[in-house]
Coordinates of C-alpha atoms in Angstrom, one line a residue:
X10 CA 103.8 116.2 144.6
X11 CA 106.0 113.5 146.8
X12 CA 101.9 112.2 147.9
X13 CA 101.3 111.6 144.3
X14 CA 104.5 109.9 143.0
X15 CA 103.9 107.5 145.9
X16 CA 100.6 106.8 144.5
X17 CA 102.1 106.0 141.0
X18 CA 104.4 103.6 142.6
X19 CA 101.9 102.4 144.8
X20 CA 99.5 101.2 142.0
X21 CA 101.9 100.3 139.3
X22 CA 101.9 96.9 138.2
X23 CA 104.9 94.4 137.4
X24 CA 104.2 94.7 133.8
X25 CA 104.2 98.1 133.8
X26 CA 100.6 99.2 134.2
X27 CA 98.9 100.9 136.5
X28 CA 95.7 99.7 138.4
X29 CA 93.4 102.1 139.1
X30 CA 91.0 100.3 141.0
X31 CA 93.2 100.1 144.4
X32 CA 93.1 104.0 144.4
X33 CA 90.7 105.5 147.0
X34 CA 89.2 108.7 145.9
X35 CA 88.7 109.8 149.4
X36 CA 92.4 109.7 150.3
X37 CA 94.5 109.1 147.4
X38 CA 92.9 112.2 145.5
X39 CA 92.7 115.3 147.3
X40 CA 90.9 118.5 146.0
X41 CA 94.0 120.1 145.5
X42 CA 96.1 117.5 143.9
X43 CA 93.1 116.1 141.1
X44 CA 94.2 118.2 138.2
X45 CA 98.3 117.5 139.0
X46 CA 97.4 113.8 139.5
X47 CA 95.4 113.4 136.6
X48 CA 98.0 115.0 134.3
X49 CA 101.3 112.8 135.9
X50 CA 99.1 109.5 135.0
X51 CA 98.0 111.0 131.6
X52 CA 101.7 111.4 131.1
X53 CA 102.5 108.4 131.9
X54 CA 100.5 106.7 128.8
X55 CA 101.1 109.3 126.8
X56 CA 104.3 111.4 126.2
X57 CA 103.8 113.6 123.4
X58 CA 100.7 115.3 125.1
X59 CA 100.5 119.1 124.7
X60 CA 101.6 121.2 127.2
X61 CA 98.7 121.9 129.8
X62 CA 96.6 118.6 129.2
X63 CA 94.5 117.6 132.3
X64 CA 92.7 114.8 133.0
X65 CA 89.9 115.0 135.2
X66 CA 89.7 113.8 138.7
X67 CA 88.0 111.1 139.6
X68 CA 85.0 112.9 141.5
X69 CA 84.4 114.2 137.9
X70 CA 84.2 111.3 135.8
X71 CA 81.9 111.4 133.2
X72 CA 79.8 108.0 132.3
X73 CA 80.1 106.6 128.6
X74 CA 76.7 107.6 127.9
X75 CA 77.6 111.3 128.0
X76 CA 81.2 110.7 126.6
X77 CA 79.1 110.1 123.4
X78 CA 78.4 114.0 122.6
X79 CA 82.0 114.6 123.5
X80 CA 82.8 111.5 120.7
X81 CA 81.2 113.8 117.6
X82 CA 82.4 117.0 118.6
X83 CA 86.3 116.0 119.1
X84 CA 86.8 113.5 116.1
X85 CA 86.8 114.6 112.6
X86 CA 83.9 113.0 110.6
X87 CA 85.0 112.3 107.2
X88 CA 80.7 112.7 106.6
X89 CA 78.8 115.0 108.2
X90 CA 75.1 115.1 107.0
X91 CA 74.1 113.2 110.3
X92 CA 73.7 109.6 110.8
X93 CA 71.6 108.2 108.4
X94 CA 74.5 109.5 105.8
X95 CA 77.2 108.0 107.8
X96 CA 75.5 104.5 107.6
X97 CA 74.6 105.0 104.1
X98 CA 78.2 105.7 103.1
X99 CA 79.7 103.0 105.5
X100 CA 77.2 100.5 104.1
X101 CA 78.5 101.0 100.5
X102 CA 82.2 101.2 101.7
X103 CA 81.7 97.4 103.1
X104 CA 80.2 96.3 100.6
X105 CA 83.1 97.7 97.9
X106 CA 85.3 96.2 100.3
X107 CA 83.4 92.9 100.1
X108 CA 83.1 92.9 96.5
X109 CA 87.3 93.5 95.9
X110 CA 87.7 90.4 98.1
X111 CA 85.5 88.3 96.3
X112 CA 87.7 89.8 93.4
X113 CA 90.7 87.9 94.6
X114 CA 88.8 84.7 95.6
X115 CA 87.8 84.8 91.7
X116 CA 91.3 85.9 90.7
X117 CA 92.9 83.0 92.9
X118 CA 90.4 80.4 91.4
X119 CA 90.9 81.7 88.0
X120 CA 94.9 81.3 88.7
X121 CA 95.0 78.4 90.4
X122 CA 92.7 76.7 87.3
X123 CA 95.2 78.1 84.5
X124 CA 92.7 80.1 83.1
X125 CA 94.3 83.7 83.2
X126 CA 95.7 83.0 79.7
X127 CA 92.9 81.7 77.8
X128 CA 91.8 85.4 76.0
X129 CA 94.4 86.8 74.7
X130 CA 93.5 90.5 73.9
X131 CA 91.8 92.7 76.1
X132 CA 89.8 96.2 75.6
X133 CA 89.1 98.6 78.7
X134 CA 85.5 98.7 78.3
X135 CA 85.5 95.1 77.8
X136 CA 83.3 93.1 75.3
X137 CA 80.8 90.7 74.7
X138 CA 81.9 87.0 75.1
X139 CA 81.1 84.5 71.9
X140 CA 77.8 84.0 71.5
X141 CA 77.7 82.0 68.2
X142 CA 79.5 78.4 67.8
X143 CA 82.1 80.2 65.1
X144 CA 82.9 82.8 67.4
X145 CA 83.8 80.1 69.9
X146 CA 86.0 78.6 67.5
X147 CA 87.3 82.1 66.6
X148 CA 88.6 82.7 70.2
X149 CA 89.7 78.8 70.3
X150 CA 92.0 79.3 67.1
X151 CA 93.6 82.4 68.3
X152 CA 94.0 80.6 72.4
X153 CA 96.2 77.9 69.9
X154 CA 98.5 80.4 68.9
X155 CA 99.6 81.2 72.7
X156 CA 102.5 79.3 74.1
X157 CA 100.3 77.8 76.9
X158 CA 98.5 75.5 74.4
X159 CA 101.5 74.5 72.5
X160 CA 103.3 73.6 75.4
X161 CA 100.6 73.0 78.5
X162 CA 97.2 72.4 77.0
X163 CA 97.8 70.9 73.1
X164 CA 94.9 68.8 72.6
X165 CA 91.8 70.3 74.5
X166 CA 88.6 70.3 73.6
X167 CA 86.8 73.4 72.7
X168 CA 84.4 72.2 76.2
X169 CA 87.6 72.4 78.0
X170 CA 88.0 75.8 76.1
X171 CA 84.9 76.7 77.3
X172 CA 85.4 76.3 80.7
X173 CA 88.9 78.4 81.0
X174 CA 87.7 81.3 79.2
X175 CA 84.6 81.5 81.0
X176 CA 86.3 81.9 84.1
X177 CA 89.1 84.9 82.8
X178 CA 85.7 86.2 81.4
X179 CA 84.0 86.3 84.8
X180 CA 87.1 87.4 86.7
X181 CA 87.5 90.7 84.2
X182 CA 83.8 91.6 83.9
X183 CA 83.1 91.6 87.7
X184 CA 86.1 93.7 88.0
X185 CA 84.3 96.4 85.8
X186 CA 81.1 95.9 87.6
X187 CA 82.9 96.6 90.5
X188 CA 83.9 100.4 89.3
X189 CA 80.5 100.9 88.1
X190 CA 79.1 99.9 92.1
X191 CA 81.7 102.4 93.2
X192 CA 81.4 105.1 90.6
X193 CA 77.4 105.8 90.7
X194 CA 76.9 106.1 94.6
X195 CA 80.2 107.8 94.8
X196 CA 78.4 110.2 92.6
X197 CA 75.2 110.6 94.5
X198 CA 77.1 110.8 97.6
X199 CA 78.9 113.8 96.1
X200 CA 76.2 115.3 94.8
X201 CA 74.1 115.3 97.6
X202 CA 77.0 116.6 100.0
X203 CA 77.6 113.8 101.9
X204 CA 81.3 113.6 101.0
X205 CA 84.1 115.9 102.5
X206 CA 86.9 117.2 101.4
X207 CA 89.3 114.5 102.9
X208 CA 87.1 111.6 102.2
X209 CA 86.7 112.7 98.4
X210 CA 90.6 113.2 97.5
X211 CA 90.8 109.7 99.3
X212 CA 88.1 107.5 97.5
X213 CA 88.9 109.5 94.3
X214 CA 92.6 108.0 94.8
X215 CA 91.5 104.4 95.5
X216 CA 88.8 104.8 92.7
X217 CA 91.9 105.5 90.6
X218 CA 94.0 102.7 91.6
X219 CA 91.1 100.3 90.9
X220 CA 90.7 101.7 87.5
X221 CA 94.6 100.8 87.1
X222 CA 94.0 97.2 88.3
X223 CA 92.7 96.3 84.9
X224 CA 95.6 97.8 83.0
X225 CA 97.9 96.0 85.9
X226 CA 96.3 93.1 85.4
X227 CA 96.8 92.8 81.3
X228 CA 99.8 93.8 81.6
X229 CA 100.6 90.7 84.2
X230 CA 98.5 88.5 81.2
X231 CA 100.9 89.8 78.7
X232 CA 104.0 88.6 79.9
X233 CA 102.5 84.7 79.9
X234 CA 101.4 85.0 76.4
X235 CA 105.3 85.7 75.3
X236 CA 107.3 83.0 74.5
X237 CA 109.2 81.4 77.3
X238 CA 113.0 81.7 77.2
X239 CA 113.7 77.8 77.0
X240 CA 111.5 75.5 74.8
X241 CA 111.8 73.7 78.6
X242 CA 110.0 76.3 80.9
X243 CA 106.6 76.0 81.3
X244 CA 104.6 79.6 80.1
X245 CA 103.5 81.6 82.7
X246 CA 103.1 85.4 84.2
X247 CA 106.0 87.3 85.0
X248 CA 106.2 86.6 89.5
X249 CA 106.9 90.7 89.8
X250 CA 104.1 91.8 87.7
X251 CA 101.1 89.2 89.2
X252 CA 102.4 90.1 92.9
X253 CA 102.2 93.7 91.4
X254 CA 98.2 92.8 90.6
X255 CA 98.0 91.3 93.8
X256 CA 99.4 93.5 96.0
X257 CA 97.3 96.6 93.9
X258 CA 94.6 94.4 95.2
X259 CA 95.1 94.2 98.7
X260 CA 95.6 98.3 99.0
X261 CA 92.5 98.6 97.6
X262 CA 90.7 96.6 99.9
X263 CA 92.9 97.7 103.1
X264 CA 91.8 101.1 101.7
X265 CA 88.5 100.9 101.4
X266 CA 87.9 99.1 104.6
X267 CA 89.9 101.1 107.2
X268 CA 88.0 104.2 105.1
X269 CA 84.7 102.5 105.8
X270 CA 85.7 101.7 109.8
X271 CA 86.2 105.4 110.1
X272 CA 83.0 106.8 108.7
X273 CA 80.9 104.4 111.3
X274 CA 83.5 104.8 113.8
X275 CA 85.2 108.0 114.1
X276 CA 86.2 107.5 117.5
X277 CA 88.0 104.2 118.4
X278 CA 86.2 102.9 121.9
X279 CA 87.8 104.4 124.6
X280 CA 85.7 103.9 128.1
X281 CA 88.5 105.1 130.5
X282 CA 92.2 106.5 130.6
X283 CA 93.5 103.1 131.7
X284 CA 92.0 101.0 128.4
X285 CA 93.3 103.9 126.1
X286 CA 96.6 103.5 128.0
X287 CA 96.6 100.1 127.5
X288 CA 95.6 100.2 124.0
X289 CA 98.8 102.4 123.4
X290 CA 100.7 99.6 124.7
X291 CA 99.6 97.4 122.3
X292 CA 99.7 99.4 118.9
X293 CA 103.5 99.4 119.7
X294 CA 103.8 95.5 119.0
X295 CA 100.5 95.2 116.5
X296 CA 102.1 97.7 114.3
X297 CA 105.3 95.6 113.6
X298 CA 103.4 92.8 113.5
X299 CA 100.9 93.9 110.6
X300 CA 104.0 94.8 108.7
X301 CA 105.3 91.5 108.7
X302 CA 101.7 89.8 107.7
X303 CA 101.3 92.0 105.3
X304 CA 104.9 91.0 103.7
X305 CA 104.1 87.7 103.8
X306 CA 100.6 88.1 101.8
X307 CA 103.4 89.8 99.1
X308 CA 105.8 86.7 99.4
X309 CA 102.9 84.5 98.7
X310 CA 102.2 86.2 95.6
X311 CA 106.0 85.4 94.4
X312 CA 105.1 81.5 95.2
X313 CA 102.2 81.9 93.1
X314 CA 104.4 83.6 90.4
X315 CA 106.8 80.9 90.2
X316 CA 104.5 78.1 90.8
X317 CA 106.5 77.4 93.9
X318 CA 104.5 76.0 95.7
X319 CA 104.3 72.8 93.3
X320 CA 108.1 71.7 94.6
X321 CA 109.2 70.3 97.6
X322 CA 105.9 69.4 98.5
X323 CA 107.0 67.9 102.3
X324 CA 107.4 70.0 104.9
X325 CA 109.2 70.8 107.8
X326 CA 111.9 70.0 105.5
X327 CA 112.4 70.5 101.9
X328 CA 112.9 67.4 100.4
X329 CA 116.1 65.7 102.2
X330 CA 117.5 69.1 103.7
X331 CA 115.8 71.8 105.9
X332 CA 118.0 74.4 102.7
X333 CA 118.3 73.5 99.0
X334 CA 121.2 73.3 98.2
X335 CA 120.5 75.8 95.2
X336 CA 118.7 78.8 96.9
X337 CA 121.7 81.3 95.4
X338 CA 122.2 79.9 92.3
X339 CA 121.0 82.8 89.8
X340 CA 122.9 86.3 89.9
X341 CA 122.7 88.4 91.0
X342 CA 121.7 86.9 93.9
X343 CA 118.7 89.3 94.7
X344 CA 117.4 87.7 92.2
X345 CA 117.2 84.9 94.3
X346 CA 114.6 86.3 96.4
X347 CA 111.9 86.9 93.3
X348 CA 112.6 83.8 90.8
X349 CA 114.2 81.5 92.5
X350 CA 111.6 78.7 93.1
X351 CA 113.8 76.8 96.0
X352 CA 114.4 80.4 97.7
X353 CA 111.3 81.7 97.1
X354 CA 109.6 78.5 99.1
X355 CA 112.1 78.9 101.8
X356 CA 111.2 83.1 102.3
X357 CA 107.7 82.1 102.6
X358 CA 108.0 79.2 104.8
X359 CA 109.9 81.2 107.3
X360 CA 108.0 84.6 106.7
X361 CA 104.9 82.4 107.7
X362 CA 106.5 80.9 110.9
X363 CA 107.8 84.2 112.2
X364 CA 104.2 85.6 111.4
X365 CA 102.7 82.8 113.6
X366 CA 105.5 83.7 116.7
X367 CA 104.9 87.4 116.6
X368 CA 101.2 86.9 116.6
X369 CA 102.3 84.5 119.4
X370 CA 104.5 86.9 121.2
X371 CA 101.3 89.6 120.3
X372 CA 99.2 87.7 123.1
X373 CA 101.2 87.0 125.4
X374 CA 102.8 90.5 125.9
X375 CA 99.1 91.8 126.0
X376 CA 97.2 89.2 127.7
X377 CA 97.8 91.0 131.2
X378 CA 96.9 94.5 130.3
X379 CA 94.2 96.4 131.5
X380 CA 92.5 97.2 127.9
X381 CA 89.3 97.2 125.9
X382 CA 87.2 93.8 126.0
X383 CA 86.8 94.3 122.1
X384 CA 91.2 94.3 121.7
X385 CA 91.3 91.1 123.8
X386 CA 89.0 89.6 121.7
X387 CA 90.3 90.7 118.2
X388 CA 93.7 89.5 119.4
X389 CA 92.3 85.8 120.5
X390 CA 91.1 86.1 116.8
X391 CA 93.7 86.9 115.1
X392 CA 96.0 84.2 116.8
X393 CA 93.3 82.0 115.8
X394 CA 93.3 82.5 111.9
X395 CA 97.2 82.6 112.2
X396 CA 97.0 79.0 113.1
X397 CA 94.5 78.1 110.9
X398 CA 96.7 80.1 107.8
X399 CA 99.5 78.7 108.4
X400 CA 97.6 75.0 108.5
X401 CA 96.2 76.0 105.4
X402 CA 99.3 76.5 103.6
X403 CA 100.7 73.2 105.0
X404 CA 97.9 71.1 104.0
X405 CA 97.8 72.9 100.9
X406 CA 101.5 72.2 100.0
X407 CA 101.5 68.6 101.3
X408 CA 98.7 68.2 98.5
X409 CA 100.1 69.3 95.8
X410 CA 97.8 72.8 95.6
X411 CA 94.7 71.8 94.8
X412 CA 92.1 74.4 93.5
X413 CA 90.1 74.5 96.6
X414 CA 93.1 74.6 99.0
X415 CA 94.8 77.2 97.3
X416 CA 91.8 79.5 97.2
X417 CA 90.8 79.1 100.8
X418 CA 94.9 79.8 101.3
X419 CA 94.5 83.2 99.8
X420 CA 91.7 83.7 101.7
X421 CA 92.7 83.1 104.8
X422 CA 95.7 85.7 104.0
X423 CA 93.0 88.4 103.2
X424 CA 91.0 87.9 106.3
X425 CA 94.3 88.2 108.3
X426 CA 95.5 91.5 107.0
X427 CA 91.6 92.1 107.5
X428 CA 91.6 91.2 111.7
X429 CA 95.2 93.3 111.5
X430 CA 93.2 96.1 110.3
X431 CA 90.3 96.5 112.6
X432 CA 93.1 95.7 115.8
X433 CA 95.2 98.5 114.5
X434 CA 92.0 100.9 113.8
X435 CA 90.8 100.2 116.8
X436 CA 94.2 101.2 118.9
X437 CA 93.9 104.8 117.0
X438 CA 94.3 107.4 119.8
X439 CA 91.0 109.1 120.8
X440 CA 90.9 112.8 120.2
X441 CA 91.6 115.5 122.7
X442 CA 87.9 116.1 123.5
X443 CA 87.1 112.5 124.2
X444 CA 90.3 111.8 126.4
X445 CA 89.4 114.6 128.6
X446 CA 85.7 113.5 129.4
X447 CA 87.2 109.5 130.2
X448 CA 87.4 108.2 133.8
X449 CA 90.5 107.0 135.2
X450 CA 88.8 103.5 135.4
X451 CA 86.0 101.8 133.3
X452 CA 82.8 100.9 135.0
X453 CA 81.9 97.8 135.7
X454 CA 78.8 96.5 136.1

């Protein structure tokens, strides 16, 4: 027992790892001690596991190719009719996943171009858009009843007309081809007994919640077509209901893509005890960290609500002063927080920044630890588009939020949240079965 704690301290690392590669299997593991060594390092990385566990020695270490049998047999497949249905399942999953962010490209365009108002009445099933020039005209008279044309948009042309409803047209009726993609291979899939239990309760929840998006989503229209409560406000949608749309949005596609990620990978990769220690390491800092991007995705949807991001177009400061003056002006003063334009600006600006130093402080906590080549590189990626989001966001306030700055804006948050995801699904814990066939050390070649 004393020859192994000297080991540990031996091989232990300033940052609190432990390097494997100056052990000596000759000397530093004896044929007594390999099972009473393997468990004190396992214990080590891991403290909540069950009584008993054992790692195995390093005279037994298995090689990744046979760890592979070991992969299907410990982790629980969410489809099991082989591979070919795994693939066929994960394909479809990505592509739903693709197709909902396309949704909020679309929805960010159609925002961003003021076109969410322009039809004024909305049926689940949807309908056909005017085909003759008096049904144009029909749909124009009733747009000129809506407070966005007697106070924004008094004058257009029934062109101009055109153009705005076309784009609320497009945005609602790819919404509904979405559910039909998902609804009719989610049926074969079932049918054929692809699906299990646990997978089906889940996509039957997200399929659900995307059926609800459309009622969210009138229901955010609804409140711009009321009249505003000053002839001097400008109409537009209530902030809680479209970051209510929005953030409906984002689960879906976090949903459907961490579901997807763990049909193709059920296991996350895990090539010795030392990289699945390491990964451990750094799921306690990603974690936090996701949390706070994926709060300031939410903030940006209050900008958006309160057209926020057209004042104090200058940045680092905001205007003169680095805090308006009127950031708690309404009461109660959580209000502050959702309608406030001045303090609404100022949440995001420094929800962004602390984003961008935890993704910072991300990297440089990890950059010395012994784990998986794929981690380091989603890492290097994600601090990456941090930088390039937070330019984005700069450039697009300094500019007054042009169309194609804005979009790319909301992009960029989606593909964030998206590189959070696969760090975080890759950090999962591997199961029992697989964490028992690992080496101590990966091989290198």
């Amino acid at each position: 027992m004393f020859r192994t704690l000297a080991f540990l301290k031996r091989i232990k690392r300033p940052n609190g790892t432990y390097n494997f590669r100056k052990a000596t299997p000759s000397t530093d593991f004896p044929e007594p001690l390999n099972g009473f060594l393997a468990s004190q390092i396992a214990r080590k990385c891991f403290r909540s596991l069950p009584k008993g566990y054992r790692v195995p020695s390093i005279r037994n270490m298995s090689t990744v190719a046979s760890s592979g049998t070991v992969h299907k047999e410990g982790a629980k497949l969410l489809v099991t009719a082989g591979s070919h249905a795994q693939k066929m399942v994960g394909i479809w999953l990505f592509g739903s996943a693709a197709w909902v962010f396309s949704m909020v490209v679309l929805g960010g365009v159609t925002r961003l171009t003021r076109s969410g108002l322009s039809m004024t009445d909305w049926k689940f099933t949807g309908s056909l858009p005017p085909l003759a020039v008096e049904d144009w005209y029909h749909e124009f008279e009733k747009y000129k009843q809506s407070p966005e044309y007697k106070r924004v948009n008094r004058g257009m042309s029934i062109e101009e007309f055109k153009f705005i409803y076309w784009m609320e047209y497009a945005h609602r009726m790819w919404g509904r081809a979405l559910g039909i993609m998902f609804a009719l291979p989610f049926s074969y899939f079932l049918r054929k007994g692809y699906i299990t239990l646990q997978l089906g309760l889940r996509l039957s929840a997200l399929f659900a919640l995307g059926a609800g998006q459309g009622l969210i989503g009138w229901w955010m229209v609804k409140s711009g077509l009321e009249e505003p409560a000053s002839e001097y406000v400008q109409p537009r949608v209530s902030p809680y209901r479209l970051a209510a749309h929005l953030t409906s949005a984002f689960s879906i596609y976090c949903g459907l893509l961490w579901t997807g990620l763990s049909v193709v990978m059920p296991e996350p990769p895990a090539e010795s005890v030392s990289w699945v220690c390491g990964a451990a390491k750094v799921k306690r800092i990603a974690l936090p960290v996701s949390l706070l991007v994926a709060i300031t995705a939410v903030s940006g949807a209050f900008v958006a609500g309160n057209d926020a991001g057209h004042a104090y177009n200058t940045f680092p400061k905001m205007g003169d002063t680095w805090i308006p003056p009127d950031v708690f002006d309404l009461k109660p003063v959580i209000r502050n927080f959702f309608e406030n334009t001045s303090t609404v600006q100022l949440d995001h600006r420094i929800l962004a920044t602390a984003t961008l130093l935890s993704i910072g402080t991300l990297w440089w906590s990890t950059r010395k630890l012994d784990i998986h080549p794929a981690v380091k590189s989603l890492i290097g990626s994600i601090v990456g588009m941090a930088s390039l989001q937070v330019t984005l966001g700069i450039s697009t306030l300094l500019s007054y939020v042009p169309v194609s700055l804005g979009t790319a804006h909301q992009a960029g948050a989606l593909t964030l949240l998206t590189l959070m995801i696969l760090l975080n699904h890759t950090l999962r814990r591997p199961s029992g079965s697989l964490l028992k066939s690992l080496p101590q050390v990966a091989k290198t070649t």
